[in-house]
Amino acid sequence: MTRSSTLWEAAQRYLPGGVNSPVRAFRAVGEDPLFIVRGEGAYLIDADGQRYLDFICSWGALLAGHAHPHVVARITEAAQNGTSFGLPTPQEVELARTIVEAVPSVELVRFVNSGTEATMSAIRLARAATGRSLIIKFAGCYHGHVDALLVAAGSGILTFGIPGTPGVTSGTASETLVLPYNDVGAVEEAFARYGEQIAAVIVEPVAGNMGVVPPVPGFLQRLRDLTKGSGAILIFDEVITGFRIGWNGAQGKYGVEPDLTCFGKVIGGGLPVGAYGGRRDLMAQVAPSGPVYQAGTLSGNPLTMAAGLATLELARQPGAYERLEELGARLERGLREAVRLAGVPAVVQRVGSMLTLFFTDAPVTDARQAEAADTARFAAFHRAMRKRGILLPPSQFEAWFLSLAHEEADVERTVEAAGEALREVARG
Ligand SMILES: *Cc1c(COP(=O)(O)O)cnc(C)c1O
């Protein structure tokens, strides 16, 4: 038995499904998971000493790569002064200031401990501020495991949602409308019909959780106009895109300002984090300045704040986002060419340092098209890449992430391996 297989056996004895988050079980690709003992830059080392070039990057959280010396030094320094106080610290003020200065729509920000908490709290605030109850979300967008957002589309476009998992009540699901991503017409219809009842529209401004699906031109702006027109709150879930696709996030890139923004992942530098922020008049309604309750024992944790600040310092260095864009473009070009040479139907979709190779023959603009991708072929491709020391996210419906630790040579090696792997799955 390898050390990994021993660990996997024990994990299944003590943890549900052997993991603490479902996708880590690698079921979608028919593999056993990896047990990681160390990360170094763009690389992971598993319990058997295997080295992998990592495109998961902790699901996008690690903009600076694994164990970046600057990030580690800041966390260590913070830890030596104590791990948690449950009282205000200088670091949380500094990280809040950094976010507020970077993202113009955010005037006040509240730190929480996960992206899930951020979206949950933003929705509570939107409902409180509007006195309305309905939420619009889009199929294929993931906003954490908040009950109101773990809702699947009903049978028609304008029917209320149905529970997306046992444990979410039909009452909760019935307050969420699930619409197709990028479908302006569906949103217009929803506002025409339910305008005065809609508290908020929540959207991933670049979808990352059905694989990478960019917004079609005009989609985000139309959401802005419709919400403004009806007095609903527009929430951008930038848990992935915030500080990843640029210093000002997706809202900076596409030039659309939401009322509230959710953050997570990158701003915690690899430690547990979330945040929500936005217009001052809205955020001032959060306790203790306002009546909307929301709290957290470990919120603004000093280690997390230190890791986030250190990561954003690296992101802010001149040329950092240009470098990520250049690496992303190189990877995209190389994969496109490899796909063409292998003659496999596949498309590559990318925004900055997030990318997905869909095994389907036409561009993907919504969840229905994403679901048409050949997941068996993706699984075979994933295995073929893993065999070559390259670790992709273990599902067709996830983004690959680049970090500042990835190098041109890593991208070249990936493209070469993908060429071989694609030829393999073309035959299979
Ligand atoms: C990861 C993610 C979340 C949830 O964040 P957690 O920290 O896992 O709770 C929410 N929204 C988006 C867009 C995400 O990618």
mmCIF file with all atom_site columns, N, CA, C and O and ligand atoms in Angstrom, residues 21 59 113-119 141-145 202-209 237-241 262-265 272-274 398 401, ligand 1:
data_model
loop_
_atom_site.group_PDB
_atom_site.id
_atom_site.type_symbol
_atom_site.label_atom_id
_atom_site.label_alt_id
_atom_site.label_comp_id
_atom_site.label_asym_id
_atom_site.label_entity_id
_atom_site.label_seq_id
_atom_site.pdbx_PDB_ins_code
_atom_site.Cartn_x
_atom_site.Cartn_y
_atom_site.Cartn_z
_atom_site.occupancy
_atom_site.B_iso_or_equiv
_atom_site.pdbx_formal_charge
_atom_site.auth_seq_id
_atom_site.auth_comp_id
_atom_site.auth_asym_id
_atom_site.auth_atom_id
_atom_site.pdbx_PDB_model_num
ATOM   1   N N  . SER A 1 21  ? -14.750 18.598 1.583   1.00 0.00 ? 21  SER A N  1
ATOM   2   C CA . SER A 1 21  ? -15.470 19.346 0.550   1.00 0.00 ? 21  SER A CA 1
ATOM   3   C C  . SER A 1 21  ? -15.587 18.380 -0.629  1.00 0.00 ? 21  SER A C  1
ATOM   4   O O  . SER A 1 21  ? -14.589 17.734 -0.994  1.00 0.00 ? 21  SER A O  1
ATOM   5   N N  . TRP A 1 59  ? -8.324  26.272 -5.461  1.00 0.00 ? 59  TRP A N  1
ATOM   6   C CA . TRP A 1 59  ? -9.567  26.758 -6.075  1.00 0.00 ? 59  TRP A CA 1
ATOM   7   C C  . TRP A 1 59  ? -9.515  28.259 -6.342  1.00 0.00 ? 59  TRP A C  1
ATOM   8   O O  . TRP A 1 59  ? -10.522 28.954 -6.268  1.00 0.00 ? 59  TRP A O  1
ATOM   9   N N  . ASN A 1 113 ? -15.682 34.579 7.392   1.00 0.00 ? 113 ASN A N  1
ATOM   10  C CA . ASN A 1 113 ? -14.714 33.481 7.347   1.00 0.00 ? 113 ASN A CA 1
ATOM   11  C C  . ASN A 1 113 ? -14.792 32.578 6.122   1.00 0.00 ? 113 ASN A C  1
ATOM   12  O O  . ASN A 1 113 ? -14.016 31.638 5.992   1.00 0.00 ? 113 ASN A O  1
ATOM   13  N N  . SER A 1 114 ? -15.750 32.837 5.250   1.00 0.00 ? 114 SER A N  1
ATOM   14  C CA . SER A 1 114 ? -15.844 32.046 4.015   1.00 0.00 ? 114 SER A CA 1
ATOM   15  C C  . SER A 1 114 ? -16.656 32.832 2.996   1.00 0.00 ? 114 SER A C  1
ATOM   16  O O  . SER A 1 114 ? -17.387 33.772 3.346   1.00 0.00 ? 114 SER A O  1
ATOM   17  N N  . GLY A 1 115 ? -16.544 32.413 1.754   1.00 0.00 ? 115 GLY A N  1
ATOM   18  C CA . GLY A 1 115 ? -17.353 33.006 0.702   1.00 0.00 ? 115 GLY A CA 1
ATOM   19  C C  . GLY A 1 115 ? -18.834 32.754 0.952   1.00 0.00 ? 115 GLY A C  1
ATOM   20  O O  . GLY A 1 115 ? -19.686 33.600 0.662   1.00 0.00 ? 115 GLY A O  1
ATOM   21  N N  . THR A 1 116 ? -19.134 31.593 1.480   1.00 0.00 ? 116 THR A N  1
ATOM   22  C CA . THR A 1 116 ? -20.515 31.248 1.817   1.00 0.00 ? 116 THR A CA 1
ATOM   23  C C  . THR A 1 116 ? -21.113 32.271 2.776   1.00 0.00 ? 116 THR A C  1
ATOM   24  O O  . THR A 1 116 ? -22.225 32.766 2.577   1.00 0.00 ? 116 THR A O  1
ATOM   25  N N  . GLU A 1 117 ? -20.365 32.582 3.813   1.00 0.00 ? 117 GLU A N  1
ATOM   26  C CA . GLU A 1 117 ? -20.852 33.580 4.778   1.00 0.00 ? 117 GLU A CA 1
ATOM   27  C C  . GLU A 1 117 ? -21.037 34.943 4.119   1.00 0.00 ? 117 GLU A C  1
ATOM   28  O O  . GLU A 1 117 ? -21.945 35.696 4.478   1.00 0.00 ? 117 GLU A O  1
ATOM   29  N N  . ALA A 1 118 ? -20.167 35.250 3.173   1.00 0.00 ? 118 ALA A N  1
ATOM   30  C CA . ALA A 1 118 ? -20.254 36.555 2.513   1.00 0.00 ? 118 ALA A CA 1
ATOM   31  C C  . ALA A 1 118 ? -21.553 36.660 1.719   1.00 0.00 ? 118 ALA A C  1
ATOM   32  O O  . ALA A 1 118 ? -22.286 37.654 1.829   1.00 0.00 ? 118 ALA A O  1
ATOM   33  N N  . THR A 1 119 ? -21.870 35.639 0.919   1.00 0.00 ? 119 THR A N  1
ATOM   34  C CA . THR A 1 119 ? -23.092 35.713 0.102   1.00 0.00 ? 119 THR A CA 1
ATOM   35  C C  . THR A 1 119 ? -24.333 35.645 0.989   1.00 0.00 ? 119 THR A C  1
ATOM   36  O O  . THR A 1 119 ? -25.311 36.356 0.749   1.00 0.00 ? 119 THR A O  1
ATOM   37  N N  . CYS A 1 141 ? -24.070 29.224 -11.667 1.00 0.00 ? 141 CYS A N  1
ATOM   38  C CA . CYS A 1 141 ? -23.299 30.050 -10.731 1.00 0.00 ? 141 CYS A CA 1
ATOM   39  C C  . CYS A 1 141 ? -23.371 29.400 -9.352  1.00 0.00 ? 141 CYS A C  1
ATOM   40  O O  . CYS A 1 141 ? -24.418 28.921 -8.938  1.00 0.00 ? 141 CYS A O  1
ATOM   41  N N  . TYR A 1 142 ? -22.247 29.399 -8.666  1.00 0.00 ? 142 TYR A N  1
ATOM   42  C CA . TYR A 1 142 ? -22.191 28.853 -7.317  1.00 0.00 ? 142 TYR A CA 1
ATOM   43  C C  . TYR A 1 142 ? -21.844 29.995 -6.373  1.00 0.00 ? 142 TYR A C  1
ATOM   44  O O  . TYR A 1 142 ? -20.946 30.783 -6.644  1.00 0.00 ? 142 TYR A O  1
ATOM   45  N N  . HIS A 1 143 ? -22.594 30.062 -5.293  1.00 0.00 ? 143 HIS A N  1
ATOM   46  C CA . HIS A 1 143 ? -22.349 31.151 -4.334  1.00 0.00 ? 143 HIS A CA 1
ATOM   47  C C  . HIS A 1 143 ? -22.108 30.604 -2.936  1.00 0.00 ? 143 HIS A C  1
ATOM   48  O O  . HIS A 1 143 ? -22.469 31.234 -1.942  1.00 0.00 ? 143 HIS A O  1
ATOM   49  N N  . GLY A 1 144 ? -21.529 29.423 -2.842  1.00 0.00 ? 144 GLY A N  1
ATOM   50  C CA . GLY A 1 144 ? -21.359 28.801 -1.546  1.00 0.00 ? 144 GLY A CA 1
ATOM   51  C C  . GLY A 1 144 ? -22.583 27.972 -1.214  1.00 0.00 ? 144 GLY A C  1
ATOM   52  O O  . GLY A 1 144 ? -23.525 27.890 -1.995  1.00 0.00 ? 144 GLY A O  1
ATOM   53  N N  . HIS A 1 145 ? -22.569 27.357 -0.017  1.00 0.00 ? 145 HIS A N  1
ATOM   54  C CA . HIS A 1 145 ? -23.651 26.418 0.299   1.00 0.00 ? 145 HIS A CA 1
ATOM   55  C C  . HIS A 1 145 ? -24.744 27.050 1.152   1.00 0.00 ? 145 HIS A C  1
ATOM   56  O O  . HIS A 1 145 ? -25.309 26.429 2.046   1.00 0.00 ? 145 HIS A O  1
ATOM   57  N N  . ILE A 1 202 ? -28.087 38.128 -7.688  1.00 0.00 ? 202 ILE A N  1
ATOM   58  C CA . ILE A 1 202 ? -26.697 37.776 -7.364  1.00 0.00 ? 202 ILE A CA 1
ATOM   59  C C  . ILE A 1 202 ? -26.110 37.041 -8.557  1.00 0.00 ? 202 ILE A C  1
ATOM   60  O O  . ILE A 1 202 ? -26.758 36.170 -9.146  1.00 0.00 ? 202 ILE A O  1
ATOM   61  N N  . VAL A 1 203 ? -24.895 37.415 -8.928  1.00 0.00 ? 203 VAL A N  1
ATOM   62  C CA . VAL A 1 203 ? -24.288 36.843 -10.136 1.00 0.00 ? 203 VAL A CA 1
ATOM   63  C C  . VAL A 1 203 ? -22.773 36.755 -9.981  1.00 0.00 ? 203 VAL A C  1
ATOM   64  O O  . VAL A 1 203 ? -22.159 37.612 -9.338  1.00 0.00 ? 203 VAL A O  1
ATOM   65  N N  . GLU A 1 204 ? -22.187 35.712 -10.547 1.00 0.00 ? 204 GLU A N  1
ATOM   66  C CA . GLU A 1 204 ? -20.743 35.677 -10.747 1.00 0.00 ? 204 GLU A CA 1
ATOM   67  C C  . GLU A 1 204 ? -20.491 36.486 -12.029 1.00 0.00 ? 204 GLU A C  1
ATOM   68  O O  . GLU A 1 204 ? -20.895 36.059 -13.107 1.00 0.00 ? 204 GLU A O  1
ATOM   69  N N  . PRO A 1 205 ? -19.840 37.635 -11.943 1.00 0.00 ? 205 PRO A N  1
ATOM   70  C CA . PRO A 1 205 ? -19.696 38.484 -13.127 1.00 0.00 ? 205 PRO A CA 1
ATOM   71  C C  . PRO A 1 205 ? -18.872 37.814 -14.227 1.00 0.00 ? 205 PRO A C  1
ATOM   72  O O  . PRO A 1 205 ? -19.046 38.144 -15.401 1.00 0.00 ? 205 PRO A O  1
ATOM   73  N N  . VAL A 1 206 ? -17.976 36.912 -13.860 1.00 0.00 ? 206 VAL A N  1
ATOM   74  C CA . VAL A 1 206 ? -17.437 35.922 -14.792 1.00 0.00 ? 206 VAL A CA 1
ATOM   75  C C  . VAL A 1 206 ? -17.732 34.597 -14.109 1.00 0.00 ? 206 VAL A C  1
ATOM   76  O O  . VAL A 1 206 ? -17.282 34.381 -12.977 1.00 0.00 ? 206 VAL A O  1
ATOM   77  N N  . ALA A 1 207 ? -18.504 33.739 -14.730 1.00 0.00 ? 207 ALA A N  1
ATOM   78  C CA . ALA A 1 207 ? -18.817 32.479 -14.061 1.00 0.00 ? 207 ALA A CA 1
ATOM   79  C C  . ALA A 1 207 ? -17.567 31.612 -14.026 1.00 0.00 ? 207 ALA A C  1
ATOM   80  O O  . ALA A 1 207 ? -16.865 31.480 -15.030 1.00 0.00 ? 207 ALA A O  1
ATOM   81  N N  . GLY A 1 208 ? -17.301 31.053 -12.850 1.00 0.00 ? 208 GLY A N  1
ATOM   82  C CA . GLY A 1 208 ? -16.144 30.162 -12.718 1.00 0.00 ? 208 GLY A CA 1
ATOM   83  C C  . GLY A 1 208 ? -16.535 28.781 -12.267 1.00 0.00 ? 208 GLY A C  1
ATOM   84  O O  . GLY A 1 208 ? -15.738 27.854 -12.311 1.00 0.00 ? 208 GLY A O  1
ATOM   85  N N  . ASN A 1 209 ? -17.777 28.641 -11.840 1.00 0.00 ? 209 ASN A N  1
ATOM   86  C CA . ASN A 1 209 ? -18.175 27.388 -11.198 1.00 0.00 ? 209 ASN A CA 1
ATOM   87  C C  . ASN A 1 209 ? -18.985 26.443 -12.087 1.00 0.00 ? 209 ASN A C  1
ATOM   88  O O  . ASN A 1 209 ? -19.471 25.424 -11.633 1.00 0.00 ? 209 ASN A O  1
ATOM   89  N N  . ASP A 1 237 ? -20.871 38.459 -7.039  1.00 0.00 ? 237 ASP A N  1
ATOM   90  C CA . ASP A 1 237 ? -20.100 37.490 -6.267  1.00 0.00 ? 237 ASP A CA 1
ATOM   91  C C  . ASP A 1 237 ? -18.723 37.399 -6.903  1.00 0.00 ? 237 ASP A C  1
ATOM   92  O O  . ASP A 1 237 ? -18.519 36.682 -7.877  1.00 0.00 ? 237 ASP A O  1
ATOM   93  N N  . GLU A 1 238 ? -17.802 38.157 -6.350  1.00 0.00 ? 238 GLU A N  1
ATOM   94  C CA . GLU A 1 238 ? -16.427 38.183 -6.866  1.00 0.00 ? 238 GLU A CA 1
ATOM   95  C C  . GLU A 1 238 ? -15.499 37.356 -5.975  1.00 0.00 ? 238 GLU A C  1
ATOM   96  O O  . GLU A 1 238 ? -14.321 37.687 -5.822  1.00 0.00 ? 238 GLU A O  1
ATOM   97  N N  . VAL A 1 239 ? -16.045 36.303 -5.393  1.00 0.00 ? 239 VAL A N  1
ATOM   98  C CA . VAL A 1 239 ? -15.219 35.451 -4.525  1.00 0.00 ? 239 VAL A CA 1
ATOM   99  C C  . VAL A 1 239 ? -14.039 34.875 -5.311  1.00 0.00 ? 239 VAL A C  1
ATOM   100 O O  . VAL A 1 239 ? -12.927 34.776 -4.788  1.00 0.00 ? 239 VAL A O  1
ATOM   101 N N  . ILE A 1 240 ? -14.271 34.524 -6.584  1.00 0.00 ? 240 ILE A N  1
ATOM   102 C CA . ILE A 1 240 ? -13.139 34.084 -7.422  1.00 0.00 ? 240 ILE A CA 1
ATOM   103 C C  . ILE A 1 240 ? -12.476 35.269 -8.117  1.00 0.00 ? 240 ILE A C  1
ATOM   104 O O  . ILE A 1 240 ? -11.259 35.416 -8.099  1.00 0.00 ? 240 ILE A O  1
ATOM   105 N N  . THR A 1 241 ? -13.282 36.120 -8.738  1.00 0.00 ? 241 THR A N  1
ATOM   106 C CA . THR A 1 241 ? -12.717 37.131 -9.648  1.00 0.00 ? 241 THR A CA 1
ATOM   107 C C  . THR A 1 241 ? -12.055 38.309 -8.928  1.00 0.00 ? 241 THR A C  1
ATOM   108 O O  . THR A 1 241 ? -11.177 38.958 -9.494  1.00 0.00 ? 241 THR A O  1
ATOM   109 N N  . CYS A 1 262 ? -19.231 40.466 -3.021  1.00 0.00 ? 262 CYS A N  1
ATOM   110 C CA . CYS A 1 262 ? -18.713 39.442 -2.118  1.00 0.00 ? 262 CYS A CA 1
ATOM   111 C C  . CYS A 1 262 ? -17.305 39.070 -2.548  1.00 0.00 ? 262 CYS A C  1
ATOM   112 O O  . CYS A 1 262 ? -17.029 38.930 -3.746  1.00 0.00 ? 262 CYS A O  1
ATOM   113 N N  . PHE A 1 263 ? -16.442 38.924 -1.567  1.00 0.00 ? 263 PHE A N  1
ATOM   114 C CA . PHE A 1 263 ? -15.062 38.510 -1.815  1.00 0.00 ? 263 PHE A CA 1
ATOM   115 C C  . PHE A 1 263 ? -14.767 37.233 -1.037  1.00 0.00 ? 263 PHE A C  1
ATOM   116 O O  . PHE A 1 263 ? -15.524 36.843 -0.142  1.00 0.00 ? 263 PHE A O  1
ATOM   117 N N  . GLY A 1 264 ? -13.632 36.630 -1.344  1.00 0.00 ? 264 GLY A N  1
ATOM   118 C CA . GLY A 1 264 ? -13.162 35.447 -0.624  1.00 0.00 ? 264 GLY A CA 1
ATOM   119 C C  . GLY A 1 264 ? -11.839 35.050 -1.244  1.00 0.00 ? 264 GLY A C  1
ATOM   120 O O  . GLY A 1 264 ? -11.134 35.884 -1.810  1.00 0.00 ? 264 GLY A O  1
ATOM   121 N N  . LYS A 1 265 ? -11.499 33.792 -1.150  1.00 0.00 ? 265 LYS A N  1
ATOM   122 C CA . LYS A 1 265 ? -10.343 33.217 -1.837  1.00 0.00 ? 265 LYS A CA 1
ATOM   123 C C  . LYS A 1 265 ? -9.103  34.136 -1.823  1.00 0.00 ? 265 LYS A C  1
ATOM   124 O O  . LYS A 1 265 ? -8.410  34.177 -0.831  1.00 0.00 ? 265 LYS A O  1
ATOM   125 N N  . PRO A 1 272 ? -8.721  30.810 5.644   1.00 0.00 ? 272 PRO A N  1
ATOM   126 C CA . PRO A 1 272 ? -10.180 30.915 5.486   1.00 0.00 ? 272 PRO A CA 1
ATOM   127 C C  . PRO A 1 272 ? -10.641 32.366 5.546   1.00 0.00 ? 272 PRO A C  1
ATOM   128 O O  . PRO A 1 272 ? -10.295 33.093 6.482   1.00 0.00 ? 272 PRO A O  1
ATOM   129 N N  . VAL A 1 273 ? -11.431 32.762 4.543   1.00 0.00 ? 273 VAL A N  1
ATOM   130 C CA . VAL A 1 273 ? -11.850 34.168 4.489   1.00 0.00 ? 273 VAL A CA 1
ATOM   131 C C  . VAL A 1 273 ? -13.083 34.373 3.611   1.00 0.00 ? 273 VAL A C  1
ATOM   132 O O  . VAL A 1 273 ? -13.388 33.577 2.733   1.00 0.00 ? 273 VAL A O  1
ATOM   133 N N  . GLY A 1 274 ? -13.771 35.443 3.876   1.00 0.00 ? 274 GLY A N  1
ATOM   134 C CA . GLY A 1 274 ? -14.803 35.977 3.006   1.00 0.00 ? 274 GLY A CA 1
ATOM   135 C C  . GLY A 1 274 ? -14.952 37.431 3.390   1.00 0.00 ? 274 GLY A C  1
ATOM   136 O O  . GLY A 1 274 ? -14.409 37.881 4.420   1.00 0.00 ? 274 GLY A O  1
ATOM   137 N N  . GLU A 1 398 ? -15.030 23.199 -13.620 1.00 0.00 ? 398 GLU A N  1
ATOM   138 C CA . GLU A 1 398 ? -14.218 24.038 -12.736 1.00 0.00 ? 398 GLU A CA 1
ATOM   139 C C  . GLU A 1 398 ? -13.233 24.828 -13.584 1.00 0.00 ? 398 GLU A C  1
ATOM   140 O O  . GLU A 1 398 ? -12.916 24.443 -14.711 1.00 0.00 ? 398 GLU A O  1
ATOM   141 N N  . PHE A 1 401 ? -6.581  27.445 -12.586 1.00 0.00 ? 401 PHE A N  1
ATOM   142 C CA . PHE A 1 401 ? -6.030  28.731 -12.152 1.00 0.00 ? 401 PHE A CA 1
ATOM   143 C C  . PHE A 1 401 ? -4.519  28.769 -12.305 1.00 0.00 ? 401 PHE A C  1
ATOM   144 O O  . PHE A 1 401 ? -3.821  27.828 -11.953 1.00 0.00 ? 401 PHE A O  1
HETATM 145 C C1 . LIG B 2 .   ? -15.728 29.477 -3.650  1.00 0.00 ? 1   LIG B C1 1
HETATM 146 C C2 . LIG B 2 .   ? -16.910 30.320 -3.946  1.00 0.00 ? 1   LIG B C2 1
HETATM 147 C C3 . LIG B 2 .   ? -17.858 30.662 -2.962  1.00 0.00 ? 1   LIG B C3 1
HETATM 148 C C4 . LIG B 2 .   ? -17.854 30.042 -1.605  1.00 0.00 ? 1   LIG B C4 1
HETATM 149 O O1 . LIG B 2 .   ? -16.716 30.324 -0.875  1.00 0.00 ? 1   LIG B O1 1
HETATM 150 P P1 . LIG B 2 .   ? -16.346 29.366 0.378   1.00 0.00 ? 1   LIG B P1 1
HETATM 151 O O2 . LIG B 2 .   ? -15.196 30.054 1.005   1.00 0.00 ? 1   LIG B O2 1
HETATM 152 O O3 . LIG B 2 .   ? -16.010 28.028 -0.249  1.00 0.00 ? 1   LIG B O3 1
HETATM 153 O O4 . LIG B 2 .   ? -17.549 29.287 1.231   1.00 0.00 ? 1   LIG B O4 1
HETATM 154 C C5 . LIG B 2 .   ? -18.823 31.588 -3.277  1.00 0.00 ? 1   LIG B C5 1
HETATM 155 N N1 . LIG B 2 .   ? -18.898 32.128 -4.493  1.00 0.00 ? 1   LIG B N1 1
HETATM 156 C C6 . LIG B 2 .   ? -18.034 31.809 -5.477  1.00 0.00 ? 1   LIG B C6 1
HETATM 157 C C7 . LIG B 2 .   ? -18.155 32.479 -6.799  1.00 0.00 ? 1   LIG B C7 1
HETATM 158 C C8 . LIG B 2 .   ? -17.039 30.873 -5.234  1.00 0.00 ? 1   LIG B C8 1
HETATM 159 O O5 . LIG B 2 .   ? -16.218 30.520 -6.233  1.00 0.00 ? 1   LIG B O5 1
#
